[in-house]
CSV table of C-alpha atoms in Angstrom, one decimal:
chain,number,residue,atom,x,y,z
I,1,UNK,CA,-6.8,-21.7,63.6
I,2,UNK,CA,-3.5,-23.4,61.7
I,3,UNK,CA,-0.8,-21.4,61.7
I,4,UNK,CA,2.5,-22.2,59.5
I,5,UNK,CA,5.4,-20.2,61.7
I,6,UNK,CA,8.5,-19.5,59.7
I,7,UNK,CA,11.7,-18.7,61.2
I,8,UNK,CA,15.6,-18.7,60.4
I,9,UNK,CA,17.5,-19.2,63.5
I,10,UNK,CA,20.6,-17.1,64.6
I,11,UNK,CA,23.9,-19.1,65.1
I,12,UNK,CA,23.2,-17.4,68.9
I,13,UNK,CA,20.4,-17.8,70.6
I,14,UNK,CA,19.3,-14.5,72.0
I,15,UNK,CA,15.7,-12.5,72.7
I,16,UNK,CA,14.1,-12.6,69.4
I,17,UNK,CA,14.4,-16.6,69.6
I,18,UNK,CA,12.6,-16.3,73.1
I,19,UNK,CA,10.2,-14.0,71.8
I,20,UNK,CA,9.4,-15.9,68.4
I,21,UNK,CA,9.4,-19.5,70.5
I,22,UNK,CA,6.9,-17.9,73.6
I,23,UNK,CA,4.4,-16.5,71.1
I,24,UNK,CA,4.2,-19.8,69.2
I,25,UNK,CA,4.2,-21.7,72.6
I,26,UNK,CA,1.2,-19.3,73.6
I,27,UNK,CA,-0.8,-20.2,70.5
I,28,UNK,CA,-0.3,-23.6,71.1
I,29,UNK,CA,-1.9,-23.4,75.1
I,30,UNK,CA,-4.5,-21.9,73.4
I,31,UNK,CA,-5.3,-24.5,71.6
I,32,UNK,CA,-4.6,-23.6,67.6
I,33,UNK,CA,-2.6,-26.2,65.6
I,34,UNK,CA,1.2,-24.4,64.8
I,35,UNK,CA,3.3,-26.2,62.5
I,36,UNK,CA,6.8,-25.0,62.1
I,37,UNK,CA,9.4,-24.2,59.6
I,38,UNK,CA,12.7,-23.4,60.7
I,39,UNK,CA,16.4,-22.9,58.4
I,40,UNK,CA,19.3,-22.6,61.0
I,41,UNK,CA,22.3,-20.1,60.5
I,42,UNK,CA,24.4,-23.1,61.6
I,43,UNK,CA,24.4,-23.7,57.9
I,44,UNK,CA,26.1,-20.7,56.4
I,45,UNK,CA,29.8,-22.0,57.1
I,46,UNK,CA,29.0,-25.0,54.7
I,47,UNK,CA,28.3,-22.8,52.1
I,48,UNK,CA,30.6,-20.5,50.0
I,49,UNK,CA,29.7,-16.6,49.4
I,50,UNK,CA,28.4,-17.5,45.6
I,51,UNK,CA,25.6,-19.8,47.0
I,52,UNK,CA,24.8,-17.9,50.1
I,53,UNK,CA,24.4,-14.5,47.9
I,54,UNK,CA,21.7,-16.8,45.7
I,55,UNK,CA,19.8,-18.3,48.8
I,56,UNK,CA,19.5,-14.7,49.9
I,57,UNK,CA,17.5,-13.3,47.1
I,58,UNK,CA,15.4,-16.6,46.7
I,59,UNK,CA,15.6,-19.8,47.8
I,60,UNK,CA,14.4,-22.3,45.4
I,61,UNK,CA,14.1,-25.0,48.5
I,62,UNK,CA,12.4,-22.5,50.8
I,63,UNK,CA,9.8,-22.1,47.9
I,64,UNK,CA,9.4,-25.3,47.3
I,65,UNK,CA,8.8,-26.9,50.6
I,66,UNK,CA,6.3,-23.8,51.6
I,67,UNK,CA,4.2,-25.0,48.6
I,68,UNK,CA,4.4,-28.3,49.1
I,69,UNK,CA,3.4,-28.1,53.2
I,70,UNK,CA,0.4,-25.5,52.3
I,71,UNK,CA,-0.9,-27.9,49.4
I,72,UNK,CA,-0.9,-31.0,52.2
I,73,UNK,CA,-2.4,-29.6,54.7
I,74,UNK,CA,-4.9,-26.6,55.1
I,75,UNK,CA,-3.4,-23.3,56.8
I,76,UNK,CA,-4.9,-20.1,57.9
I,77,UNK,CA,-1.9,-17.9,58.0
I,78,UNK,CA,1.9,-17.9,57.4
I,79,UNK,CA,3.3,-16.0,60.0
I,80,UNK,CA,6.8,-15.0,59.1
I,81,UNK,CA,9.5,-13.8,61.8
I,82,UNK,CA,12.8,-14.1,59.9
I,83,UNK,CA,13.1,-14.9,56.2
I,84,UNK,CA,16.8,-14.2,56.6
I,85,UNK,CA,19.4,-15.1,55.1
I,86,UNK,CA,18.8,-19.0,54.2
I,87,UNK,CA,14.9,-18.7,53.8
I,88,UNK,CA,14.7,-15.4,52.1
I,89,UNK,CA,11.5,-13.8,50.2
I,90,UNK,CA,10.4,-16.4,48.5
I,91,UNK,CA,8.7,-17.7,51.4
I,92,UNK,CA,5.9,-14.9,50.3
I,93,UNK,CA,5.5,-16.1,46.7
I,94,UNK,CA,5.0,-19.7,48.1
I,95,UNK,CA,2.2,-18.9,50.7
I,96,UNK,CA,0.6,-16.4,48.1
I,97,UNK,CA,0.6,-19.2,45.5
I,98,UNK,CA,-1.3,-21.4,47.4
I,99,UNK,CA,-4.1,-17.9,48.6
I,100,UNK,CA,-2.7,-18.0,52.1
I,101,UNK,CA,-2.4,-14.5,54.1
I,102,UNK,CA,1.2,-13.6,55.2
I,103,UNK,CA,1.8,-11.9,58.3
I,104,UNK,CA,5.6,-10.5,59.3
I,105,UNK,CA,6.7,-10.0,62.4
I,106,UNK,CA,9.4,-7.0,62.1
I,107,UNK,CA,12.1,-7.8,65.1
I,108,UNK,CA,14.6,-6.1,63.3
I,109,UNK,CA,15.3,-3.4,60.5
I,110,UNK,CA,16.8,-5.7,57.8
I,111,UNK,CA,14.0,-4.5,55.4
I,112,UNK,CA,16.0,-1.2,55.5
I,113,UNK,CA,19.3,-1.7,56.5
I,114,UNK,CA,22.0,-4.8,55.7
I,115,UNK,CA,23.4,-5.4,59.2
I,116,UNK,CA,19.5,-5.3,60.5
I,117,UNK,CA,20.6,-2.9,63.3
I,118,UNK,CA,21.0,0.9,61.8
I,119,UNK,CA,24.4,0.7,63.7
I,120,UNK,CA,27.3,1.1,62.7
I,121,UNK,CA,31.3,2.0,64.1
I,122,UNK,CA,29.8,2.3,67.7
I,123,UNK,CA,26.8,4.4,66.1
I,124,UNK,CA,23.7,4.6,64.7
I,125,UNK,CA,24.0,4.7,61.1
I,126,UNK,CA,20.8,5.2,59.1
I,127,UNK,CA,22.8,6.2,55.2
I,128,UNK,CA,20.9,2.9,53.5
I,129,UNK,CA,17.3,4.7,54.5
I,130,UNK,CA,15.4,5.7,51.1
I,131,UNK,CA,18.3,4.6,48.8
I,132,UNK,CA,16.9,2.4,45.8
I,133,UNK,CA,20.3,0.5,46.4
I,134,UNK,CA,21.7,0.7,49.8
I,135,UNK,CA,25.2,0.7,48.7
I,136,UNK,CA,26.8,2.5,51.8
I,137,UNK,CA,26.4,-1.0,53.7
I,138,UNK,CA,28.1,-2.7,50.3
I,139,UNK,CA,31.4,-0.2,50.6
I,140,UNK,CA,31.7,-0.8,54.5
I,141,UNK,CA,30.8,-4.3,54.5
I,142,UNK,CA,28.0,-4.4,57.2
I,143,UNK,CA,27.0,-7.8,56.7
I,144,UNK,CA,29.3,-10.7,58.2
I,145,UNK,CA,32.2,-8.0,57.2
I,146,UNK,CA,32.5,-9.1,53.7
I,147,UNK,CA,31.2,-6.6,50.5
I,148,UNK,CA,30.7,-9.7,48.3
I,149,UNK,CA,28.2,-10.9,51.0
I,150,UNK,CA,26.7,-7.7,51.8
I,151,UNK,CA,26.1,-6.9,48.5
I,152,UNK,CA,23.8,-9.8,48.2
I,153,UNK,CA,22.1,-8.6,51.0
I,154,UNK,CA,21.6,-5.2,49.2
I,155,UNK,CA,20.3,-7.4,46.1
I,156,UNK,CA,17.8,-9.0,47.8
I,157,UNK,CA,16.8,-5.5,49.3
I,158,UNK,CA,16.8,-4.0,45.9
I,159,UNK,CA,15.6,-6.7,43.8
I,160,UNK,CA,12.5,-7.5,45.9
I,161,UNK,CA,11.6,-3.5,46.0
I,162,UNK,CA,11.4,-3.6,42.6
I,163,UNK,CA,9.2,-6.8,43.0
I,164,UNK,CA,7.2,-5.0,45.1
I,165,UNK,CA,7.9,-7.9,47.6
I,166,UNK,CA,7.4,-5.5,50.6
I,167,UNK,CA,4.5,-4.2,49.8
I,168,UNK,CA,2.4,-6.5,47.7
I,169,UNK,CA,3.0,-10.0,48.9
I,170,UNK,CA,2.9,-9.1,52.7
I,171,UNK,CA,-1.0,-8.7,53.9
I,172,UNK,CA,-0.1,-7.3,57.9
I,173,UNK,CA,3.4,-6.2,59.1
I,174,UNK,CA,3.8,-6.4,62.9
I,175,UNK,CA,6.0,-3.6,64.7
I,176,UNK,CA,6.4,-4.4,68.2
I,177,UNK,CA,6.8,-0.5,68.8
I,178,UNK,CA,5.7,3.0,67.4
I,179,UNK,CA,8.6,4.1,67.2
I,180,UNK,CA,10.1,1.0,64.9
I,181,UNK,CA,6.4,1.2,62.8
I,182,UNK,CA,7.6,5.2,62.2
I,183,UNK,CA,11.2,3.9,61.0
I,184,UNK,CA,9.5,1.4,58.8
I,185,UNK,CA,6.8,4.1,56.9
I,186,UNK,CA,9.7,6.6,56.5
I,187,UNK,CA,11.9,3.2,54.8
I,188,UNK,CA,8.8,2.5,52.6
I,189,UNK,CA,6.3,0.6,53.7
I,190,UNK,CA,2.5,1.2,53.8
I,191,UNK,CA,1.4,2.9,56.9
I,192,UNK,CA,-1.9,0.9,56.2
I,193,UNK,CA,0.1,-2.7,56.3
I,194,UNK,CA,2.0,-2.1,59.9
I,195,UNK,CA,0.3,-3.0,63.1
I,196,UNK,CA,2.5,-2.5,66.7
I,197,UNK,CA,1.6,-5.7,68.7
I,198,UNK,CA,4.8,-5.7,71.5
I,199,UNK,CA,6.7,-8.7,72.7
I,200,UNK,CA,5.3,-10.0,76.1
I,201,UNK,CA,6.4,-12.2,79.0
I,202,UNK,CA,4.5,-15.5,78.8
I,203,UNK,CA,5.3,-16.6,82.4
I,204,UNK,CA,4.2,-14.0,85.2
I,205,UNK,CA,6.6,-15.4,88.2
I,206,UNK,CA,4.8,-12.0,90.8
I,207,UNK,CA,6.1,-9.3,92.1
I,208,UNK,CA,9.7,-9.8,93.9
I,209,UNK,CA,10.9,-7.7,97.0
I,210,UNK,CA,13.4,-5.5,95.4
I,211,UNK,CA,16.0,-5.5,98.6
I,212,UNK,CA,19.1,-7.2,96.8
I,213,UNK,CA,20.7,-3.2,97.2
I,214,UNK,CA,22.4,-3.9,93.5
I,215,UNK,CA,21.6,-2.9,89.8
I,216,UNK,CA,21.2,-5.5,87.1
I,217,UNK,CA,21.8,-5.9,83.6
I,218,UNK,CA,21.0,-8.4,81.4
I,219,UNK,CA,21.6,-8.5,78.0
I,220,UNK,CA,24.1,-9.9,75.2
I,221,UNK,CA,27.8,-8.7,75.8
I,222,UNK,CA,27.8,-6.7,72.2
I,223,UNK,CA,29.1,-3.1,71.3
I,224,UNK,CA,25.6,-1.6,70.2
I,225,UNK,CA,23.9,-2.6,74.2
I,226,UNK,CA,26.5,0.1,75.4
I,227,UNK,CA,28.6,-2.2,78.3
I,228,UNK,CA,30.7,0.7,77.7
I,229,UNK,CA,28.9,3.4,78.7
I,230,UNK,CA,27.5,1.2,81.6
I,231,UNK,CA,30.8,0.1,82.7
I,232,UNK,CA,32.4,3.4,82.6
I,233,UNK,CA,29.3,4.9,85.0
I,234,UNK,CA,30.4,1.9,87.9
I,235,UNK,CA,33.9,3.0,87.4
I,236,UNK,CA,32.7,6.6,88.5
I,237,UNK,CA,29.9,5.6,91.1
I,238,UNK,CA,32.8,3.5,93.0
I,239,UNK,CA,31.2,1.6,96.1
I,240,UNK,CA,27.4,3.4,95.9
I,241,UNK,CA,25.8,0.5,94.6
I,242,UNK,CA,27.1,-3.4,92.9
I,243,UNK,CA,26.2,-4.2,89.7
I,244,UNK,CA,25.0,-7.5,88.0
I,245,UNK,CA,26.0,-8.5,84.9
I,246,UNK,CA,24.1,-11.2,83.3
I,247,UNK,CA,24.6,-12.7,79.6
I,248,UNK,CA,27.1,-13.3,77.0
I,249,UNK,CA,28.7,-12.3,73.8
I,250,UNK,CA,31.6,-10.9,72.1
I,251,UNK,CA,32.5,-8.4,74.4
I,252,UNK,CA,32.9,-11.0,77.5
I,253,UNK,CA,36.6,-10.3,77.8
I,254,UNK,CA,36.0,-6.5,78.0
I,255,UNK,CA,33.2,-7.4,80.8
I,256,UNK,CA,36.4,-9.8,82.5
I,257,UNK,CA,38.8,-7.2,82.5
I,258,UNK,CA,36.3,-4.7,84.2
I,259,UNK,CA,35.6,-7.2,87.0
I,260,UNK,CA,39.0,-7.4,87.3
I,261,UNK,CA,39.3,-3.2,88.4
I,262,UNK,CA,36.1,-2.8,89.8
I,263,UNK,CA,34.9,-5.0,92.9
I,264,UNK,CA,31.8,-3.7,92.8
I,265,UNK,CA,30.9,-5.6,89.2
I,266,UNK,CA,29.6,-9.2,89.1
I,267,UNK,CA,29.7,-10.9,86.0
I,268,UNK,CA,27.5,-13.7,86.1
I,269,UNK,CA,27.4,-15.1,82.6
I,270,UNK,CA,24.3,-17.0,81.2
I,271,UNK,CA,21.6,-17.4,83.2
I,272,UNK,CA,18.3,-19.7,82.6
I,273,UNK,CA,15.1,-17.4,82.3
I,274,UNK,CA,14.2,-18.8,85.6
I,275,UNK,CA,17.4,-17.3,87.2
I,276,UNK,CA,16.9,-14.0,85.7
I,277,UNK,CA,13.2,-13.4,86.9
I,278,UNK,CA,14.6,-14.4,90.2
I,279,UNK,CA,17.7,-11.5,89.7
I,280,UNK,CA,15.0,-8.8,88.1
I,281,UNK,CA,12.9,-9.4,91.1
I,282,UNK,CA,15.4,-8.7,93.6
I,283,UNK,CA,17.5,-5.8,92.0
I,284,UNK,CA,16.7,-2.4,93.1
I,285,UNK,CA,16.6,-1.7,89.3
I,286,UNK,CA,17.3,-2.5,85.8
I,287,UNK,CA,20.2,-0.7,83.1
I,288,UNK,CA,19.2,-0.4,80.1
I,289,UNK,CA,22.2,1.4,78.2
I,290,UNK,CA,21.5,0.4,74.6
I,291,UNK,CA,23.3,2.5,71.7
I,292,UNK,CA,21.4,1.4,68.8
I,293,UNK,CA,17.5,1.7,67.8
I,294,UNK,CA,16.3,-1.5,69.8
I,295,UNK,CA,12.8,-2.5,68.0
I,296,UNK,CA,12.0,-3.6,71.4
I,297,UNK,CA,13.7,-4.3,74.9
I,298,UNK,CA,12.4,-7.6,76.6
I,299,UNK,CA,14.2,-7.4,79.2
I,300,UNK,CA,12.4,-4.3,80.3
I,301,UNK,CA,9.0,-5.7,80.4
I,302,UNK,CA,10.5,-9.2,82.4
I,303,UNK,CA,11.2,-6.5,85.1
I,304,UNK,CA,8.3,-4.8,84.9
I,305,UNK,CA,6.4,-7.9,85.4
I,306,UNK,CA,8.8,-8.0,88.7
I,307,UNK,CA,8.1,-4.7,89.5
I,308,UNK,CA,11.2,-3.4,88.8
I,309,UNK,CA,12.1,0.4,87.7
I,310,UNK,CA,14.1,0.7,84.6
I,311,UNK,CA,17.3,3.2,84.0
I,312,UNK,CA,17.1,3.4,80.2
I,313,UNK,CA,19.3,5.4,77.3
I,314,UNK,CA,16.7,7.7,75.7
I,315,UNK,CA,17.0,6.1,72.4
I,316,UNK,CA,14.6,3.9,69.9
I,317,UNK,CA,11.8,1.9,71.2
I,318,UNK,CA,13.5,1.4,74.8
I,319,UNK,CA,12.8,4.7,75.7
I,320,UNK,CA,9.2,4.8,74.5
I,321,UNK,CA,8.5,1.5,76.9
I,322,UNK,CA,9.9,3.3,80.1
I,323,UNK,CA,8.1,6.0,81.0
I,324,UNK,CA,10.6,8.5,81.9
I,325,UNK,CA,10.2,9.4,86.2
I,326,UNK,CA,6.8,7.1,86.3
I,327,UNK,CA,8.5,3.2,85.4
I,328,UNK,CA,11.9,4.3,85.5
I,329,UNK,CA,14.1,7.3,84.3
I,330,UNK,CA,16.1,8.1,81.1
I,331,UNK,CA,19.7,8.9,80.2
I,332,UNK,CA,21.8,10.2,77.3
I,333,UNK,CA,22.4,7.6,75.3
I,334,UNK,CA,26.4,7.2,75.8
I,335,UNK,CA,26.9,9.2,78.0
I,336,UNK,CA,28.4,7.6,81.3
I,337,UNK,CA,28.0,10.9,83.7
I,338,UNK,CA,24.3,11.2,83.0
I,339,UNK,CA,23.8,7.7,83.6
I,340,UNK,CA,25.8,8.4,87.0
I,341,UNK,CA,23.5,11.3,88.1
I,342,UNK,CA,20.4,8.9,87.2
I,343,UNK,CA,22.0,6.4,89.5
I,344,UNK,CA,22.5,8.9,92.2
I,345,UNK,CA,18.9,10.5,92.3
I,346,UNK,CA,17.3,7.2,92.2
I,347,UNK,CA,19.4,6.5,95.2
I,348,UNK,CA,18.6,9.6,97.2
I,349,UNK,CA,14.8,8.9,96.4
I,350,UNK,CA,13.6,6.2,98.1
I,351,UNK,CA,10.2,7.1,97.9
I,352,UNK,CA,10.4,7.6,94.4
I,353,UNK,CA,12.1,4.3,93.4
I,354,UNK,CA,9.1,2.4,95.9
I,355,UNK,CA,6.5,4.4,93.4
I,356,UNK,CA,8.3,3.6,90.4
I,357,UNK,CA,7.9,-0.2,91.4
I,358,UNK,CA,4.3,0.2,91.6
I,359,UNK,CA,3.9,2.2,88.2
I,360,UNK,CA,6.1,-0.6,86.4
I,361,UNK,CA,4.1,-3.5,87.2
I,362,UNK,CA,0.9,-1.6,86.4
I,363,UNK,CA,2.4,-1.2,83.3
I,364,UNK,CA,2.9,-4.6,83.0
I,365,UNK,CA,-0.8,-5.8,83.6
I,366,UNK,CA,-2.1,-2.9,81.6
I,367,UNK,CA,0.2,-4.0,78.0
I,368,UNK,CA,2.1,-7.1,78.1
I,369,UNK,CA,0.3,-9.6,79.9
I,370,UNK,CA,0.3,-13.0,78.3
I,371,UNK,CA,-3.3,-12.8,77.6
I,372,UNK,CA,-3.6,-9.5,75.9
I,373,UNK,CA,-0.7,-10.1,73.9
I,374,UNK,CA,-2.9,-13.2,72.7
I,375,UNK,CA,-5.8,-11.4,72.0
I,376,UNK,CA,-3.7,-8.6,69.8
I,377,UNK,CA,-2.5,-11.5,68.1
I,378,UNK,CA,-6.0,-13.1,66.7
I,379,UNK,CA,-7.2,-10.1,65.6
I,380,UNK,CA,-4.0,-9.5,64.1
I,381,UNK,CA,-4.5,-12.9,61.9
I,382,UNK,CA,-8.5,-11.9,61.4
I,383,UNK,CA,-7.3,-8.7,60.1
I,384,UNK,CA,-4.7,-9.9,57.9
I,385,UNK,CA,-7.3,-12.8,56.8
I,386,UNK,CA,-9.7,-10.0,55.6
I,387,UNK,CA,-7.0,-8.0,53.8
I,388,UNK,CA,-6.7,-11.0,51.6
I,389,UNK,CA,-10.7,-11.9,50.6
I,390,UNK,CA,-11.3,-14.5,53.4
């Protein structure tokens, strides 16, 4: 198969990158030809708000070049991960032109919300669900903190409704979660169209030991993965157990300052993939505290594949991949003293945490293997293939 993989890069580099990069590097070991087409967010500070509202709703260039690369060479599928913001829509018209199926990968909720997250002041905000024009996220300014920009966001949302963009130009949609496909059908889209195919870890490193006595978390330093609600559980755990704190972001300096009062808190910045496998493998278990409706959590399947338990909020899609007392336990979402008690049981049960190990990497083998993932994938493509007469 040929495969034309498009993709807009973030200005940081963070899991749906890793994701989008290990399923094209997949495809590639197994032998199918994957050209790529990439725009880079780098480019939005040479622009001013006039032409960045315009390359949102359709970009002339993107068009353009998608035609041009389809007509040169023979593809079997454009596979889409992120149109936004400098490819845009348009990318459909141009495969479609040329009879190519689309397939999009949904990593986030951008078809239903401007910021792309359903969060909003330190809480999930889902007012932009089912309106024609989603103009709460205009007024408040949820994209890059500007209403001019946001409400070109909310034009391209709007405009490309009335297109039928979304549900006409798109043969397959890929949810990597039931519970983001159920978001997406209550937003709009054809329940027929969605498929869930989850991320998966492309590089199974084993089993590790599990004896580092700490608690890890990796993730981006950002409001909506809840550091606070993790940081403010250490604060009340004291000495029981260290914690590990891997990745970056905008919160680093609120990460600093909580080193600075609590001992027990390690803040090890970035970490190669490598390095993290090696942490997952050796933690006694993962945090998950996230705030928001993740459409995944790849972090909970790289320690699964270490078979590693997972203490996750009970929120969005994390909470459907742990399996609450069987591959880990859940927790209010923001709610520091539950997360506390969690910690505490899971420390008092032994036996429990040494079953939880086994059940997680089961887990793993059973779903997100590199191998099954790949097979999801090609019938994914023959499906979509069909849906448009080949």
């Amino acid at each position: 198969m040929r495969i034309l993989t498009i993709h807009n890069l973030y200005q940081f580099r963070g899991g749906e990158e890793e994701c989008y990069e290990a399923e094209v590097s997949l495809l590639q070991q197994m032998g199918h030809q994957v050209e790529i087409y990439e725009e880079n967010n780098d480019r939005l500070n040479a622009l001013n708000k006039v032409s960045l509202v315009t390359k949102i709703i359709w970009s002339q260039k993107t068009y353009k070049d998608i035609r041009r690369c389809l007509k040169q060479q023979s593809f079997d599928i454009v596979h889409v991960h992120n149109f936004f913001p400098l490819i845009s829509p348009s990318v459909y018209y141009a495969a479609k032109a040329e009879g190519v199926p689309v397939v999009q990968t949904l990593h986030n909720y951008r078809l239903l919300c401007p910021n792309g997250l359903f969060f909003r002041d330190n809480q999930v905000c889902e007012e932009c669900t089912g309106k024609v024009i989603p103009y709460p996220g205009v007024l408040r300014g949820c994209y890059r903190n500007s209403q001019v920009v946001s409400a070109g966001v909310a034009s391209m949302l709007s405009v490309h409704r009335a297109m039928r963009s979304w549900t006409e130009m798109v043969d397959l949609y890929i949810c990597l979660t039931e519970f983001a496909k159920q978001k997406f059908i209550e937003g709009g889209l054809p329940p027929s169209k969605i498929v869930v195919k989850p991320n998966f870890v492309n590089f199974d490193s084993g089993v590790g030991s599990g004896n580092g006595g700490y608690a890890l978390f990796v993730g981006r330093l950002s409001t909506e993965k809840g550091l606070d609600t993790l940081l403010a559980a250490w604060e009340d755990l004291g000495i029981h157990i260290p914690l590990k704190i891997v990745g970056n972001g905008p919160l680093a300096e609120y990460v600093v300052q909580a080193v600075k009062r609590l001992p027990q808190v390690e803040w090890l910045g970035r970490k190669s993939l490598a390095e993290v496998h090696i942490l997952m493998g050796e933690a006694m278990f993962l945090v998950f505290p996230s705030k928001w409706y993740e459409t995944f959590g790849r972090v909970a399947i790289e320690a699964f594949a270490k078979g590693t338990p997972v203490i996750a909020a009970n929120i969005g899609a994390i909470a459907e991949l742990v399996v609450n007392d069987k591959t880990g336990l859940h927790f209010q979402p923001g709610d520091p003293q539950d997360l506390v008690d969690k910690v505490k049981w899971v420390l008092a049960n032994p036996e429990k945490l040494t079953q939880m190990r086994h059940e997680a990497r089961l887990e793993f083998e059973a779903k997100y293997t590199a191998q099954k993932n790949y097979d999801q994938l090609i019938e994914i493509y023959t499906k979509a293939k069909i849906a448009c007469g080949f």
